[in-house]
């Protein structure tokens, strides 16, 4: 399928269906790194499907890595000022680094909002990962685009063996 037809087909999709389609496109690339995501997931108590969702969102499954600049002080593919690229972005150290950043954001949300549910912690952590820690001020801030997209992709990956 040509890139133009692919783009036109994706433009017709919105919301969860668009996220699922993008995850479907990224799945063949991410399958190669599924063992790494499982190892890292065990290390950080993070579902490998969520790790796959983040990697899919940030780098289209590894097809390319884009510098999205440091918009909102979030943590993008290569915008984290503390990010030191390993020899390969697909390495265990790279996946560990990204997952460690996400888990630190989740822990920060847990500290700030101790009465929230585990789902709210994950959503808050994803929003803080994307938009910076000051973005999440209440449970009204848990529906950022990044969070919704990553969770829709993660659900797709979970249903397809991750």
mmCIF file of C-alpha atoms in Angstrom:
data_model
loop_
_atom_site.group_PDB
_atom_site.id
_atom_site.type_symbol
_atom_site.label_atom_id
_atom_site.label_comp_id
_atom_site.label_asym_id
_atom_site.label_seq_id
_atom_site.Cartn_x
_atom_site.Cartn_y
_atom_site.Cartn_z
ATOM 1 C CA UNK A 1 0.000 0.000 0.000
ATOM 2 C CA UNK A 2 1.418 3.389 -0.920
ATOM 3 C CA UNK A 3 2.047 5.937 1.843
ATOM 4 C CA UNK A 4 -0.552 8.262 0.294
ATOM 5 C CA UNK A 5 -3.314 5.634 0.417
ATOM 6 C CA UNK A 6 -2.298 4.698 3.934
ATOM 7 C CA UNK A 7 -2.478 8.344 5.016
ATOM 8 C CA UNK A 8 -5.851 8.861 3.345
ATOM 9 C CA UNK A 9 -7.190 5.739 5.034
ATOM 10 C CA UNK A 10 -5.946 6.863 8.440
ATOM 11 C CA UNK A 11 -7.469 10.318 8.031
ATOM 12 C CA UNK A 12 -10.894 8.690 7.865
ATOM 13 C CA UNK A 13 -10.366 7.163 11.314
ATOM 14 C CA UNK A 14 -10.639 8.928 14.651
ATOM 15 C CA UNK A 15 -10.357 8.131 18.326
ATOM 16 C CA UNK A 16 -9.865 4.571 19.502
ATOM 17 C CA UNK A 17 -10.214 3.119 16.002
ATOM 18 C CA UNK A 18 -7.381 5.322 14.716
ATOM 19 C CA UNK A 19 -5.177 4.296 17.663
ATOM 20 C CA UNK A 20 -5.952 0.623 17.035
ATOM 21 C CA UNK A 21 -5.106 0.956 13.352
ATOM 22 C CA UNK A 22 -1.793 2.660 14.115
ATOM 23 C CA UNK A 23 -0.991 -0.077 16.653
ATOM 24 C CA UNK A 24 -1.845 -2.677 14.017
ATOM 25 C CA UNK A 25 0.603 -1.032 11.603
ATOM 26 C CA UNK A 26 3.331 -0.885 14.281
ATOM 27 C CA UNK A 27 2.789 -4.421 15.590
ATOM 28 C CA UNK A 28 5.137 -6.236 13.143
ATOM 29 C CA UNK A 29 7.987 -3.907 14.112
ATOM 30 C CA UNK A 30 7.314 -4.144 17.851
ATOM 31 C CA UNK A 31 7.039 -7.945 17.826
ATOM 32 C CA UNK A 32 10.816 -8.115 17.402
ATOM 33 C CA UNK A 33 11.223 -6.345 20.735
ATOM 34 C CA UNK A 34 8.486 -8.129 22.645
ATOM 35 C CA UNK A 35 10.988 -10.178 24.727
ATOM 36 C CA UNK A 36 12.758 -6.945 25.709
ATOM 37 C CA UNK A 37 9.454 -5.338 26.693
ATOM 38 C CA UNK A 38 8.610 -8.379 28.837
ATOM 39 C CA UNK A 39 11.966 -8.232 30.648
ATOM 40 C CA UNK A 40 11.648 -4.500 31.243
ATOM 41 C CA UNK A 41 7.992 -4.888 32.238
ATOM 42 C CA UNK A 42 8.938 -7.385 34.951
ATOM 43 C CA UNK A 43 11.764 -5.136 36.135
ATOM 44 C CA UNK A 44 9.481 -2.095 36.544
ATOM 45 C CA UNK A 45 6.141 -3.843 37.258
ATOM 46 C CA UNK A 46 4.754 -2.391 34.040
ATOM 47 C CA UNK A 47 2.504 -4.231 31.611
ATOM 48 C CA UNK A 48 4.478 -4.871 28.383
ATOM 49 C CA UNK A 49 1.373 -3.818 26.444
ATOM 50 C CA UNK A 50 1.618 -0.340 27.998
ATOM 51 C CA UNK A 51 5.315 -0.191 27.117
ATOM 52 C CA UNK A 52 4.418 -1.199 23.546
ATOM 53 C CA UNK A 53 1.695 1.476 23.493
ATOM 54 C CA UNK A 54 4.173 4.174 24.506
ATOM 55 C CA UNK A 55 6.816 3.023 22.014
ATOM 56 C CA UNK A 56 4.209 2.787 19.259
ATOM 57 C CA UNK A 57 2.960 6.298 19.976
ATOM 58 C CA UNK A 58 6.417 7.840 20.237
ATOM 59 C CA UNK A 59 8.244 6.211 17.359
ATOM 60 C CA UNK A 60 5.761 4.378 15.153
ATOM 61 C CA UNK A 61 7.036 1.022 16.333
ATOM 62 C CA UNK A 62 10.606 1.922 15.520
ATOM 63 C CA UNK A 63 10.048 2.904 11.908
ATOM 64 C CA UNK A 64 11.580 6.264 12.757
ATOM 65 C CA UNK A 65 12.465 8.413 15.730
ATOM 66 C CA UNK A 66 11.422 12.041 15.630
ATOM 67 C CA UNK A 67 12.593 14.964 17.730
ATOM 68 C CA UNK A 68 9.318 16.631 18.632
ATOM 69 C CA UNK A 69 11.121 19.413 20.524
ATOM 70 C CA UNK A 70 10.569 19.988 24.198
ATOM 71 C CA UNK A 71 6.911 20.996 24.018
ATOM 72 C CA UNK A 72 5.390 21.390 27.468
ATOM 73 C CA UNK A 73 8.458 19.887 29.149
ATOM 74 C CA UNK A 74 7.108 16.440 28.377
ATOM 75 C CA UNK A 75 9.179 13.367 27.675
ATOM 76 C CA UNK A 76 9.090 12.524 23.974
ATOM 77 C CA UNK A 77 11.195 10.265 21.840
ATOM 78 C CA UNK A 78 14.427 12.215 22.141
ATOM 79 C CA UNK A 79 13.322 15.370 23.921
ATOM 80 C CA UNK A 80 14.121 14.277 27.488
ATOM 81 C CA UNK A 81 17.141 16.329 28.618
ATOM 82 C CA UNK A 82 18.339 13.366 30.726
ATOM 83 C CA UNK A 83 18.065 10.930 27.823
ATOM 84 C CA UNK A 84 21.334 9.462 26.585
ATOM 85 C CA UNK A 85 20.734 7.342 23.511
ATOM 86 C CA UNK A 86 22.197 3.845 23.699
ATOM 87 C CA UNK A 87 23.714 2.172 20.666
ATOM 88 C CA UNK A 88 20.247 1.169 19.496
ATOM 89 C CA UNK A 89 16.946 2.733 20.478
ATOM 90 C CA UNK A 90 15.482 -0.741 20.600
ATOM 91 C CA UNK A 91 17.947 -1.915 23.205
ATOM 92 C CA UNK A 92 16.919 -3.043 26.650
ATOM 93 C CA UNK A 93 18.630 0.000 28.148
ATOM 94 C CA UNK A 94 16.579 2.381 25.980
ATOM 95 C CA UNK A 95 13.286 0.634 26.772
ATOM 96 C CA UNK A 96 14.286 0.542 30.460
ATOM 97 C CA UNK A 97 15.095 4.238 30.426
ATOM 98 C CA UNK A 98 11.722 5.174 28.926
ATOM 99 C CA UNK A 99 9.858 2.828 31.291
ATOM 100 C CA UNK A 100 11.739 4.147 34.316
ATOM 101 C CA UNK A 101 10.709 7.692 33.388
ATOM 102 C CA UNK A 102 7.067 6.604 33.099
ATOM 103 C CA UNK A 103 7.118 4.729 36.420
ATOM 104 C CA UNK A 104 8.682 7.753 38.135
ATOM 105 C CA UNK A 105 5.832 9.921 36.805
ATOM 106 C CA UNK A 106 3.283 7.382 38.082
ATOM 107 C CA UNK A 107 4.943 7.383 41.527
ATOM 108 C CA UNK A 108 4.893 11.173 41.553
ATOM 109 C CA UNK A 109 1.150 11.112 40.814
ATOM 110 C CA UNK A 110 0.636 8.512 43.585
ATOM 111 C CA UNK A 111 2.388 10.807 46.046
ATOM 112 C CA UNK A 112 0.416 13.876 44.989
ATOM 113 C CA UNK A 113 -2.971 12.102 44.851
ATOM 114 C CA UNK A 114 -2.900 9.213 47.362
ATOM 115 C CA UNK A 115 -6.654 8.488 47.166
ATOM 116 C CA UNK A 116 -6.759 7.838 43.424
ATOM 117 C CA UNK A 117 -7.322 4.406 41.882
ATOM 118 C CA UNK A 118 -4.598 2.433 40.036
ATOM 119 C CA UNK A 119 -6.244 3.395 36.715
ATOM 120 C CA UNK A 120 -6.074 7.071 37.663
ATOM 121 C CA UNK A 121 -2.408 6.678 38.646
ATOM 122 C CA UNK A 122 -1.598 5.175 35.246
ATOM 123 C CA UNK A 123 -3.564 7.852 33.383
ATOM 124 C CA UNK A 124 -2.011 10.615 35.473
ATOM 125 C CA UNK A 125 1.464 9.160 34.965
ATOM 126 C CA UNK A 126 0.971 9.004 31.202
ATOM 127 C CA UNK A 127 -0.276 12.604 31.087
ATOM 128 C CA UNK A 128 2.663 13.756 33.249
ATOM 129 C CA UNK A 129 5.054 11.769 31.022
ATOM 130 C CA UNK A 130 3.714 13.540 27.958
ATOM 131 C CA UNK A 131 2.902 17.038 29.162
ATOM 132 C CA UNK A 132 5.098 17.441 32.217
ATOM 133 C CA UNK A 133 4.328 16.903 35.889
ATOM 134 C CA UNK A 134 2.569 20.242 36.415
ATOM 135 C CA UNK A 135 -0.090 19.339 33.817
ATOM 136 C CA UNK A 136 -1.955 17.001 36.192
ATOM 137 C CA UNK A 137 -3.709 19.125 38.810
ATOM 138 C CA UNK A 138 -6.846 17.027 39.391
ATOM 139 C CA UNK A 139 -8.664 13.970 38.073
ATOM 140 C CA UNK A 140 -10.168 16.270 35.440
ATOM 141 C CA UNK A 141 -6.771 16.277 33.689
ATOM 142 C CA UNK A 142 -6.592 12.517 33.048
ATOM 143 C CA UNK A 143 -7.912 12.484 29.486
ATOM 144 C CA UNK A 144 -4.977 13.951 27.590
ATOM 145 C CA UNK A 145 -4.613 12.794 23.988
ATOM 146 C CA UNK A 146 -1.328 10.988 24.675
ATOM 147 C CA UNK A 147 -2.849 8.975 27.526
ATOM 148 C CA UNK A 148 -5.975 7.996 25.594
ATOM 149 C CA UNK A 149 -3.949 7.048 22.518
ATOM 150 C CA UNK A 150 -1.375 4.999 24.466
ATOM 151 C CA UNK A 151 -4.082 3.142 26.407
ATOM 152 C CA UNK A 152 -6.048 2.346 23.238
ATOM 153 C CA UNK A 153 -2.874 1.044 21.603
ATOM 154 C CA UNK A 154 -1.965 -0.896 24.770
ATOM 155 C CA UNK A 155 -5.375 -2.559 24.758
ATOM 156 C CA UNK A 156 -4.836 -3.562 21.125
ATOM 157 C CA UNK A 157 -1.383 -4.963 21.929
ATOM 158 C CA UNK A 158 -2.723 -6.801 25.001
ATOM 159 C CA UNK A 159 -5.385 -8.438 22.825
ATOM 160 C CA UNK A 160 -2.670 -9.457 20.351
ATOM 161 C CA UNK A 161 -0.224 -11.235 22.631
ATOM 162 C CA UNK A 162 1.756 -8.536 24.420
#
